[in-house]
Coordinates of C-alpha atoms in Angstrom, one line a residue:
X7 CA 127.0 -17.0 -122.4
X8 CA 126.1 -15.7 -125.9
X9 CA 122.8 -14.2 -126.7
X10 CA 121.4 -14.1 -130.2
X11 CA 118.4 -12.0 -131.4
X12 CA 117.0 -12.5 -134.9
X13 CA 114.9 -10.1 -137.0
X14 CA 113.8 -9.6 -140.6
X15 CA 111.4 -12.4 -141.3
X16 CA 108.0 -11.9 -142.9
X17 CA 105.7 -12.7 -145.8
X18 CA 106.9 -12.4 -149.4
X19 CA 105.8 -13.6 -152.8
X20 CA 107.7 -16.2 -154.7
X21 CA 110.7 -14.6 -156.4
X22 CA 111.0 -11.9 -153.8
X23 CA 113.8 -11.2 -151.3
X24 CA 114.4 -10.8 -147.6
X25 CA 117.4 -10.1 -145.4
X26 CA 117.6 -11.6 -142.0
X27 CA 119.8 -10.1 -139.2
X28 CA 121.2 -11.7 -136.0
X29 CA 122.7 -9.6 -133.3
X30 CA 125.1 -11.3 -130.9
X31 CA 126.0 -10.2 -127.4
X32 CA 127.7 -11.5 -124.3
X33 CA 130.9 -13.6 -124.7
X34 CA 131.2 -13.1 -128.4
X35 CA 135.0 -13.5 -128.3
X36 CA 134.5 -17.2 -127.6
X37 CA 132.5 -17.8 -130.9
X38 CA 134.3 -19.7 -133.7
X39 CA 131.5 -19.7 -136.3
X40 CA 127.9 -18.5 -136.9
X41 CA 125.3 -20.4 -138.9
X42 CA 121.8 -20.1 -140.3
X43 CA 119.4 -23.0 -140.0
X44 CA 115.7 -23.5 -140.9
X45 CA 112.9 -25.8 -139.8
X46 CA 109.6 -26.4 -141.5
X47 CA 106.7 -28.0 -139.7
X48 CA 107.2 -31.7 -139.3
X49 CA 110.7 -31.6 -140.6
X50 CA 114.2 -31.6 -139.0
X51 CA 116.4 -28.6 -138.6
X52 CA 118.4 -28.0 -141.8
X53 CA 121.7 -26.2 -142.0
X54 CA 121.8 -23.5 -144.7
X55 CA 125.1 -21.5 -144.3
X56 CA 128.0 -20.8 -142.0
X57 CA 130.6 -18.1 -141.5
X58 CA 133.7 -18.1 -139.3
X59 CA 133.4 -15.2 -136.9
X60 CA 136.9 -13.8 -137.2
X61 CA 138.0 -14.8 -140.7
X62 CA 134.7 -14.6 -142.6
X63 CA 135.1 -17.9 -144.5
X64 CA 131.7 -19.1 -145.7
X65 CA 130.0 -22.3 -146.7
X66 CA 126.5 -23.2 -148.1
X67 CA 124.3 -26.2 -148.5
X68 CA 123.4 -27.0 -152.1
X69 CA 119.7 -26.1 -151.8
X70 CA 120.4 -22.4 -151.2
X71 CA 123.8 -21.9 -153.0
X72 CA 123.5 -19.1 -155.5
X73 CA 120.3 -17.7 -153.9
X74 CA 121.3 -17.0 -150.2
X75 CA 124.4 -15.1 -149.0
X76 CA 125.7 -15.1 -145.4
X77 CA 127.8 -12.2 -144.2
X78 CA 128.8 -10.4 -141.0
X79 CA 129.8 -7.1 -139.6
X80 CA 132.4 -8.1 -137.1
X81 CA 132.6 -4.8 -135.3
X82 CA 128.8 -4.8 -134.7
X83 CA 128.6 -8.5 -133.7
X84 CA 126.0 -9.0 -136.4
X85 CA 125.5 -11.7 -139.0
X86 CA 123.1 -11.5 -142.0
X87 CA 121.4 -13.8 -144.4
X88 CA 120.4 -12.3 -147.7
X89 CA 117.7 -14.4 -149.4
X90 CA 116.9 -13.9 -153.1
X91 CA 114.6 -15.7 -155.5
X92 CA 112.6 -17.1 -152.7
X93 CA 110.4 -20.2 -153.3
X94 CA 107.4 -21.6 -151.4
X95 CA 109.7 -24.4 -150.3
X96 CA 111.7 -21.9 -148.4
X97 CA 108.8 -21.3 -145.9
X98 CA 110.1 -22.2 -142.5
X99 CA 111.3 -20.8 -139.1
X100 CA 114.9 -19.5 -139.6
X101 CA 117.4 -19.7 -136.7
X102 CA 120.7 -18.1 -136.1
X103 CA 123.2 -20.1 -134.1
X104 CA 126.8 -19.8 -132.7
X105 CA 129.4 -22.5 -132.4
X106 CA 132.4 -22.4 -130.0
X107 CA 134.5 -25.2 -131.6
X108 CA 136.0 -26.0 -135.0
X109 CA 133.7 -29.0 -135.6
X110 CA 131.2 -30.2 -138.2
X111 CA 128.5 -27.7 -139.1
X112 CA 125.5 -29.7 -137.8
X113 CA 122.9 -28.5 -135.3
X114 CA 124.1 -30.6 -132.3
X115 CA 127.5 -28.9 -132.5
X116 CA 126.1 -25.4 -132.2
X117 CA 126.0 -24.1 -128.6
X118 CA 123.7 -21.1 -128.7
X119 CA 120.5 -20.4 -130.6
X120 CA 118.3 -17.4 -131.4
X121 CA 114.5 -17.5 -131.0
X122 CA 113.8 -18.0 -134.6
X123 CA 112.0 -15.8 -137.2
X124 CA 109.2 -16.9 -139.5
X125 CA 109.7 -16.7 -143.3
X126 CA 106.6 -17.4 -145.4
X127 CA 106.8 -17.4 -149.2
X128 CA 103.5 -17.4 -151.1
X129 CA 103.0 -18.7 -154.6

């Protein structure tokens, strides 16, 4: 079992920044990759970024590339999402997730999920 606890969400004005954190515990040695997702009301869960747990290789979806950065502190079992130049369209619940296998980075392939943290961007 892997437990994920997210923090760092809040209310910001357009153009501002936030940094989200995700602390992992439990069987973290079994994790292959971590990812950040978001879900706005009435919309599906959207993948934003991923990072391999041991190697630190990253990937981003086009909508956040250049604005968001995923990183990790391996020794602390923690991953981060630095979000800059935030837009009202970024308003959503943001989720951290862990994947055990080397498979496609889509929500159904992730095995463990955090509780989510609300990010609201005002205009």
